[in-house]
Tab-separated table of C-alpha atoms and ligand atoms in Angstrom:
chain	number	residue	atom	x	y	z
A	1	MET	CA	-12.938	-13.494	17.390
A	2	LYS	CA	-11.152	-13.668	13.401
A	3	LEU	CA	-13.001	-10.987	12.294
A	4	LEU	CA	-12.442	-12.470	8.046
A	5	GLU	CA	-13.790	-15.525	8.874
A	6	GLY	CA	-15.425	-16.792	5.463
A	7	LYS	CA	-13.593	-13.514	3.375
A	8	LYS	CA	-11.372	-14.129	0.724
A	9	ALA	CA	-8.386	-11.161	-0.228
A	10	LEU	CA	-6.753	-10.705	-3.139
A	11	ILE	CA	-3.520	-9.140	-1.955
A	12	PHE	CA	-1.165	-7.129	-5.023
A	13	GLY	CA	2.344	-6.062	-3.926
A	14	ILE	CA	4.148	-8.876	-2.104
A	15	ALA	CA	7.503	-8.591	-2.812
A	16	ASN	CA	9.324	-10.499	0.320
A	17	LYS	CA	9.241	-10.023	3.890
A	18	HIS	CA	9.484	-6.979	4.217
A	19	SER	CA	6.654	-5.731	1.937
A	20	ILE	CA	3.773	-3.837	3.863
A	21	ALA	CA	1.527	-6.240	2.125
A	22	TRP	CA	2.927	-9.398	3.716
A	23	GLY	CA	2.419	-7.239	6.656
A	24	ILE	CA	-1.802	-7.252	5.827
A	25	ALA	CA	-1.273	-10.784	4.644
A	26	GLN	CA	-0.597	-12.266	7.882
A	27	ALA	CA	-3.051	-10.417	9.882
A	28	PHE	CA	-5.546	-11.493	7.713
A	29	HIS	CA	-4.719	-14.624	7.468
A	30	GLU	CA	-4.506	-14.686	11.269
A	31	HIS	CA	-8.277	-13.617	11.290
A	32	GLY	CA	-9.291	-16.404	8.904
A	33	ALA	CA	-8.993	-15.086	5.664
A	34	GLU	CA	-8.852	-17.710	2.261
A	35	LEU	CA	-6.072	-15.490	0.563
A	36	GLY	CA	-4.953	-14.643	-3.164
A	37	PHE	CA	-1.439	-13.153	-3.962
A	38	SER	CA	-0.756	-11.406	-7.297
A	39	TYR	CA	3.290	-10.032	-7.895
A	40	GLY	CA	5.059	-7.724	-10.007
A	41	ILE	CA	7.838	-9.253	-11.803
A	42	PRO	CA	8.381	-13.095	-13.144
A	43	GLN	CA	11.942	-12.920	-10.747
A	44	LEU	CA	9.957	-12.436	-7.500
A	45	GLU	CA	8.040	-15.865	-8.032
A	46	LYS	CA	10.649	-17.815	-5.957
A	47	ARG	CA	10.532	-15.699	-3.925
A	48	VAL	CA	6.660	-15.273	-3.189
A	49	GLU	CA	6.127	-19.008	-2.947
A	50	PRO	CA	7.369	-19.433	-0.123
A	51	LEU	CA	5.571	-17.008	1.569
A	52	ALA	CA	2.650	-18.311	0.124
A	53	GLU	CA	3.105	-21.746	1.302
A	54	GLU	CA	3.568	-20.027	5.047
A	55	LEU	CA	0.156	-19.011	4.788
A	56	ASP	CA	-1.632	-22.113	2.945
A	57	VAL	CA	-2.607	-19.734	-0.292
A	58	ARG	CA	-3.187	-21.357	-3.122
A	59	PHE	CA	-3.490	-18.760	-5.719
A	60	VAL	CA	-0.489	-17.314	-6.663
A	61	GLU	CA	-0.255	-14.890	-9.843
A	62	MET	CA	2.346	-12.461	-11.975
A	63	CYS	CA	0.585	-9.328	-12.558
A	64	ASP	CA	2.101	-6.264	-14.217
A	65	VAL	CA	0.058	-3.867	-13.782
A	66	THR	CA	0.501	-1.413	-16.788
A	67	LYS	CA	-0.424	-4.233	-18.654
A	68	ASP	CA	-4.413	-4.072	-18.893
A	69	GLU	CA	-4.050	-7.961	-20.528
A	70	ASP	CA	-2.448	-9.270	-17.406
A	71	ILE	CA	-4.923	-7.576	-14.755
A	72	ALA	CA	-7.816	-8.928	-17.167
A	73	ALA	CA	-6.132	-12.771	-16.823
A	74	VAL	CA	-5.550	-12.206	-13.411
A	75	PHE	CA	-8.812	-11.590	-12.388
A	76	GLN	CA	-10.338	-14.182	-14.708
A	77	LYS	CA	-8.240	-16.428	-12.656
A	78	ALA	CA	-9.887	-15.168	-9.496
A	79	ALA	CA	-13.158	-15.540	-10.891
A	80	ASP	CA	-12.511	-18.936	-11.797
A	81	HIS	CA	-10.282	-19.953	-8.484
A	82	PHE	CA	-12.655	-17.827	-5.959
A	83	GLY	CA	-16.082	-16.948	-7.484
A	84	GLN	CA	-16.632	-14.264	-5.741
A	85	ILE	CA	-13.989	-12.036	-3.343
A	86	ASP	CA	-14.466	-9.823	-0.279
A	87	ILE	CA	-11.403	-7.704	-0.183
A	88	LEU	CA	-8.852	-6.075	-2.494
A	89	VAL	CA	-5.581	-4.819	-1.418
A	90	HIS	CA	-3.348	-2.571	-3.923
A	91	SER	CA	-0.035	-2.397	-1.640
A	92	LEU	CA	2.332	-1.163	-4.663
A	93	ALA	CA	4.006	1.993	-6.573
A	94	PHE	CA	7.164	2.632	-8.418
A	95	ALA	CA	9.266	5.440	-9.699
A	96	PRO	CA	12.844	5.638	-11.753
A	97	GLN	CA	15.258	5.432	-8.795
A	98	GLU	CA	16.666	8.597	-10.844
A	99	GLU	CA	13.360	10.609	-10.320
A	100	LEU	CA	14.020	10.003	-6.776
A	101	ALA	CA	16.788	11.712	-5.834
A	102	GLY	CA	17.860	15.417	-6.747
A	103	ARG	CA	15.274	17.907	-7.985
A	104	PHE	CA	11.272	17.533	-8.595
A	105	VAL	CA	11.533	19.826	-10.937
A	106	GLU	CA	14.351	17.584	-13.124
A	107	THR	CA	11.483	14.882	-13.206
A	108	SER	CA	11.084	13.660	-16.725
A	109	ARG	CA	7.974	13.226	-18.828
A	110	SER	CA	8.646	9.374	-19.108
A	111	GLY	CA	9.269	8.951	-15.872
A	112	PHE	CA	6.216	11.362	-14.379
A	113	ALA	CA	3.845	8.995	-16.490
A	114	LEU	CA	5.306	5.572	-15.393
A	115	ALA	CA	4.947	6.600	-11.228
A	116	LEU	CA	1.532	8.184	-11.910
A	117	ASP	CA	0.692	4.469	-13.927
A	118	ILE	CA	1.873	2.170	-11.658
A	119	SER	CA	1.335	4.393	-8.597
A	120	ALA	CA	-2.310	5.472	-9.158
A	121	TYR	CA	-3.926	4.567	-12.394
A	122	SER	CA	-3.163	1.114	-11.551
A	123	LEU	CA	-5.816	1.134	-8.414
A	124	VAL	CA	-8.370	2.412	-10.632
A	125	ALA	CA	-7.936	-0.519	-13.313
A	126	LEU	CA	-7.681	-3.339	-10.324
A	127	VAL	CA	-10.776	-1.712	-8.662
A	128	ARG	CA	-12.611	-1.848	-11.755
A	129	ALA	CA	-11.657	-4.894	-13.060
A	130	ALA	CA	-12.322	-5.882	-8.939
A	131	GLU	CA	-15.713	-4.887	-9.007
A	132	PRO	CA	-17.616	-7.504	-11.192
A	133	LEU	CA	-16.489	-10.046	-8.078
A	134	MET	CA	-17.661	-7.709	-5.329
A	135	PRO	CA	-21.346	-8.179	-6.023
A	136	ASN	CA	-22.242	-8.104	-2.546
A	137	GLY	CA	-19.923	-5.182	-1.744
A	138	GLY	CA	-16.292	-5.439	-0.413
A	139	SER	CA	-13.572	-3.753	0.869
A	140	VAL	CA	-10.230	-2.730	-0.872
A	141	VAL	CA	-7.486	-0.599	0.656
A	142	THR	CA	-4.542	1.410	-0.983
A	143	MET	CA	-1.206	2.435	0.895
A	144	THR	CA	-0.177	5.857	0.321
A	145	TYR	CA	2.266	8.350	2.054
A	146	TYR	CA	2.680	12.150	3.653
A	147	GLY	CA	4.730	13.084	0.787
A	148	SER	CA	1.410	13.522	-1.053
A	149	GLU	CA	0.558	16.874	0.993
A	150	LYS	CA	3.310	18.077	2.338
A	151	VAL	CA	7.104	17.875	0.405
A	152	VAL	CA	9.430	15.381	1.790
A	153	PRO	CA	13.108	15.264	0.177
A	154	HIS	CA	13.258	13.213	-2.854
A	155	TYR	CA	10.205	11.878	-2.615
A	156	ASN	CA	9.402	14.024	-5.492
A	157	VAL	CA	7.050	12.952	-8.471
A	158	MET	CA	6.046	9.804	-5.853
A	159	GLY	CA	4.654	12.283	-3.906
A	160	VAL	CA	2.581	13.429	-6.778
A	161	ALA	CA	1.593	10.200	-7.608
A	162	LYS	CA	0.197	9.394	-3.798
A	163	ALA	CA	-1.627	12.713	-4.561
A	164	ALA	CA	-3.351	11.097	-7.692
A	165	LEU	CA	-3.687	8.096	-5.806
A	166	GLU	CA	-5.966	9.625	-2.644
A	167	ALA	CA	-8.336	11.366	-4.957
A	168	SER	CA	-8.810	8.499	-7.104
A	169	VAL	CA	-9.678	6.875	-3.678
A	170	ARG	CA	-12.538	9.300	-2.991
A	171	TYR	CA	-13.889	9.060	-6.644
A	172	LEU	CA	-13.852	5.486	-6.180
A	173	ALA	CA	-15.339	5.441	-3.264
A	174	ALA	CA	-18.051	7.877	-3.968
A	175	ASP	CA	-18.730	5.477	-7.439
A	176	LEU	CA	-19.078	2.427	-5.443
A	177	GLY	CA	-20.473	3.083	-2.593
A	178	PRO	CA	-24.028	2.932	-3.607
A	179	THR	CA	-22.698	-1.081	-4.589
A	180	GLY	CA	-21.157	-1.740	-1.829
A	181	ILE	CA	-17.491	-0.859	-2.058
A	182	ARG	CA	-15.592	0.687	0.239
A	183	VAL	CA	-12.497	2.259	-0.693
A	184	ASN	CA	-9.612	3.879	1.814
A	185	ALA	CA	-6.257	4.304	1.729
A	186	ILE	CA	-3.775	3.762	4.954
A	187	SER	CA	-0.844	6.544	5.146
A	188	ALA	CA	1.836	4.583	6.774
A	189	GLY	CA	5.287	6.400	7.836
A	190	PRO	CA	8.357	5.480	6.858
A	191	ILE	CA	9.013	1.674	6.698
A	192	LYS	CA	12.375	-0.132	5.746
A	193	THR	CA	11.292	-1.966	2.423
A	194	LEU	CA	12.743	-2.421	-0.700
A	195	ALA	CA	10.660	0.181	-2.436
A	196	ALA	CA	11.532	2.893	0.309
A	197	SER	CA	15.283	2.132	0.007
A	198	GLY	CA	14.550	3.441	-3.600
A	199	VAL	CA	14.022	7.145	-2.018
A	200	ALA	CA	17.446	8.739	-1.924
A	201	GLY	CA	18.377	9.691	1.679
A	202	PHE	CA	15.353	7.241	3.220
A	203	ARG	CA	17.346	6.292	6.157
A	204	LYS	CA	17.651	9.738	7.534
A	205	MET	CA	14.202	10.061	7.135
A	206	LEU	CA	13.700	6.553	8.953
A	207	GLY	CA	15.670	8.543	11.808
A	208	TYR	CA	14.275	12.099	11.871
A	209	VAL	CA	10.870	10.471	11.830
A	210	GLY	CA	11.330	7.937	14.570
A	211	GLU	CA	13.220	11.015	16.482
A	212	ARG	CA	10.390	13.651	16.207
A	213	ALA	CA	7.016	12.046	15.760
A	214	PRO	CA	4.653	11.551	19.232
A	215	LEU	CA	5.207	8.147	19.571
A	216	ARG	CA	8.900	8.483	19.105
A	217	ARG	CA	9.076	5.614	16.639
A	218	ASN	CA	8.500	4.303	13.407
A	219	VAL	CA	5.766	2.131	12.551
A	220	ASN	CA	5.816	-1.227	11.563
A	221	GLN	CA	4.052	-3.665	8.658
A	222	GLU	CA	2.321	-5.357	11.715
A	223	GLU	CA	0.817	-2.512	12.593
A	224	VAL	CA	-0.163	-1.479	9.219
A	225	GLY	CA	-1.614	-4.967	8.501
A	226	ARG	CA	-3.777	-4.671	11.818
A	227	THR	CA	-5.075	-1.123	10.892
A	228	ALA	CA	-5.999	-2.931	6.824
A	229	LEU	CA	-7.466	-5.491	9.063
A	230	TRP	CA	-9.590	-2.995	10.880
A	231	LEU	CA	-10.904	-1.271	7.828
A	232	CYS	CA	-11.787	-4.188	5.335
A	233	SER	CA	-13.693	-6.181	8.084
A	234	ASP	CA	-17.034	-5.450	9.501
A	235	LEU	CA	-15.545	-3.144	12.197
A	236	GLY	CA	-14.533	-0.548	9.530
A	237	SER	CA	-18.638	-0.550	7.686
A	238	GLY	CA	-18.788	3.338	7.606
A	239	ILE	CA	-15.639	4.420	6.191
A	240	THR	CA	-15.143	4.721	2.862
A	241	GLY	CA	-13.107	7.072	0.882
A	242	GLU	CA	-10.696	7.741	4.004
A	243	VAL	CA	-6.976	8.065	4.580
A	244	VAL	CA	-5.966	6.636	7.672
A	245	TYR	CA	-2.605	7.645	9.221
A	246	VAL	CA	-0.554	5.074	10.595
A	247	ASP	CA	2.523	6.833	10.899
A	248	ALA	CA	3.504	7.540	15.283
A	249	GLY	CA	1.248	10.820	14.467
A	250	TYR	CA	3.914	12.046	12.483
A	251	HIS	CA	1.195	13.679	10.429
A	252	ILE	CA	-0.278	15.996	13.361
A	253	LEU	CA	3.050	18.150	13.428
A	254	GLY	CA	2.765	21.767	12.610
A	255	MET	CA	6.823	22.279	13.726
A	256	PRO	CA	8.410	18.618	13.812
A	257	GLU	CA	11.118	19.457	16.817
A	258	PRO	CA	10.677	17.103	20.059
A	259	PRO	CA	9.891	19.680	22.715
A	260	GLU	CA	12.577	18.980	24.369
A	261	LYS	CA	14.488	20.382	21.754
A	262	TRP	CA	12.643	23.304	22.212
A	263	GLU	CA	13.434	23.564	25.671
A	264	GLN	CA	16.891	23.400	25.362
A	265	THR	CA	16.854	26.671	23.260
B	301	LIG	P1	7.417	-3.276	-1.502
B	301	LIG	O1	8.001	-4.336	-1.167
B	301	LIG	O2	8.695	-3.154	-2.627
B	301	LIG	O3	6.594	-3.338	-2.794
B	301	LIG	C1	6.160	-2.551	-3.623
B	301	LIG	C2	5.587	-3.316	-4.749
B	301	LIG	O4	5.029	-3.126	-5.881
B	301	LIG	C3	6.173	-4.879	-4.780
B	301	LIG	O5	5.699	-5.602	-4.498
B	301	LIG	C4	6.568	-4.381	-6.998
B	301	LIG	O6	6.917	-5.424	-7.575
B	301	LIG	C5	4.683	-3.750	-6.868
B	301	LIG	N1	5.181	-3.057	-8.024
B	301	LIG	C6	6.152	-2.111	-8.499
B	301	LIG	N2	5.948	-2.262	-10.020
B	301	LIG	C7	4.977	-2.840	-10.644
B	301	LIG	C8	4.368	-3.319	-11.005
B	301	LIG	N3	4.156	-3.055	-12.815
B	301	LIG	N4	3.410	-4.469	-11.309
B	301	LIG	C9	2.365	-5.122	-10.766
B	301	LIG	N5	3.545	-4.708	-8.924
B	301	LIG	C10	4.268	-3.635	-8.964
B	301	LIG	O7	7.541	-2.083	-0.960
B	301	LIG	P2	6.554	-1.387	0.290
B	301	LIG	O8	7.352	-0.635	0.910
B	301	LIG	O9	6.108	-2.660	0.849
B	301	LIG	O10	5.354	-1.133	-0.651
B	301	LIG	C11	4.154	-0.966	-1.059
B	301	LIG	C12	3.270	0.502	-1.294
B	301	LIG	O11	3.366	1.054	0.644
B	301	LIG	C13	3.655	1.076	-1.822
B	301	LIG	O12	2.358	1.741	-2.351
B	301	LIG	C14	4.428	2.456	-1.068
B	301	LIG	O13	4.445	3.226	-1.764
B	301	LIG	C15	3.462	2.426	-0.050
B	301	LIG	N6	4.023	3.101	1.159
B	301	LIG	C16	5.678	3.006	1.391
B	301	LIG	C17	6.165	2.930	2.763
B	301	LIG	C18	7.464	2.541	3.031
B	301	LIG	O14	7.768	3.597	3.499
B	301	LIG	N7	7.564	1.182	2.987
B	301	LIG	C19	5.218	4.187	3.559
B	301	LIG	C20	4.176	4.553	2.867
B	301	LIG	C21	3.601	4.039	1.883
B	301	LIG	P3	7.718	-5.996	-8.421
B	301	LIG	O15	8.992	-5.813	-7.246
B	301	LIG	O16	7.733	-7.729	-8.795
B	301	LIG	O17	7.675	-5.015	-9.446
């Protein structure tokens, strides 16, 4: 059974084959959705076009989410191309690399503002622009990380941005619920992507989590894609304002040491 037959989904945040948004796009395509892609910088066109072709995607548009005029333009084009949409995927974030190393207390005013603008405010702006295209309801999904709740080395200002993003999910869900639009976040465990490699010591993080998570491994883009599929299909029709963890269970641990290590002491 195809879960998204007849549905139209606009996906923001595909940079390459490693992007989480690509995992989501593949799952949606497999389940019959018609897709549109948006990418952030002109240099990415060459990388995104072949991916779009692979999934027979005809709508591929650039949009820098820090620019209101870009957002207005991409949604106008989406309205012309699709008429209405059913699903919006927000899978993007950014902080200057120097803010993702060293001590959080050193975060600059400009780095803080930029990280919050791209990584959190953009969800509000995109959802506002998408609302008129979802007159019959719809589903929005964004990507977050556990560093919003607990201190993770070097995640720094991105943790603060993800906390703002998760709070925005709840406020948006409350605003848009009466019109049948659901808004949820997926909190993914660490996955090797372009954005993730900007966090100092990211490889160490992968190893640490993979050794200690209850499933004793890391997760991948496909697993996040299937969760987005569930949330955005009718299977998730009763869920809004939630943060769903796809992290091999890591977030449930109070003392992240594998029991076998405790037994040795
Ligand atoms: P990715 O492939 O590098 O995707 C990040 C995307 O953000 C890129 O497509 C990038 O596009 C886009 N972006 C950055 N600034 C933008 C702007 N101003 N306007 C429009 N797009 C912009 O990395 P990813 O790991 O899949 O990240 C996707 C989401 O998952 C992010 O929210 C990230 O925080 C979240 N997440 C990742 C992990 C992980 O471990 N990988 C874990 C949990 C959550 P351009 O390069 O074109 O600007």
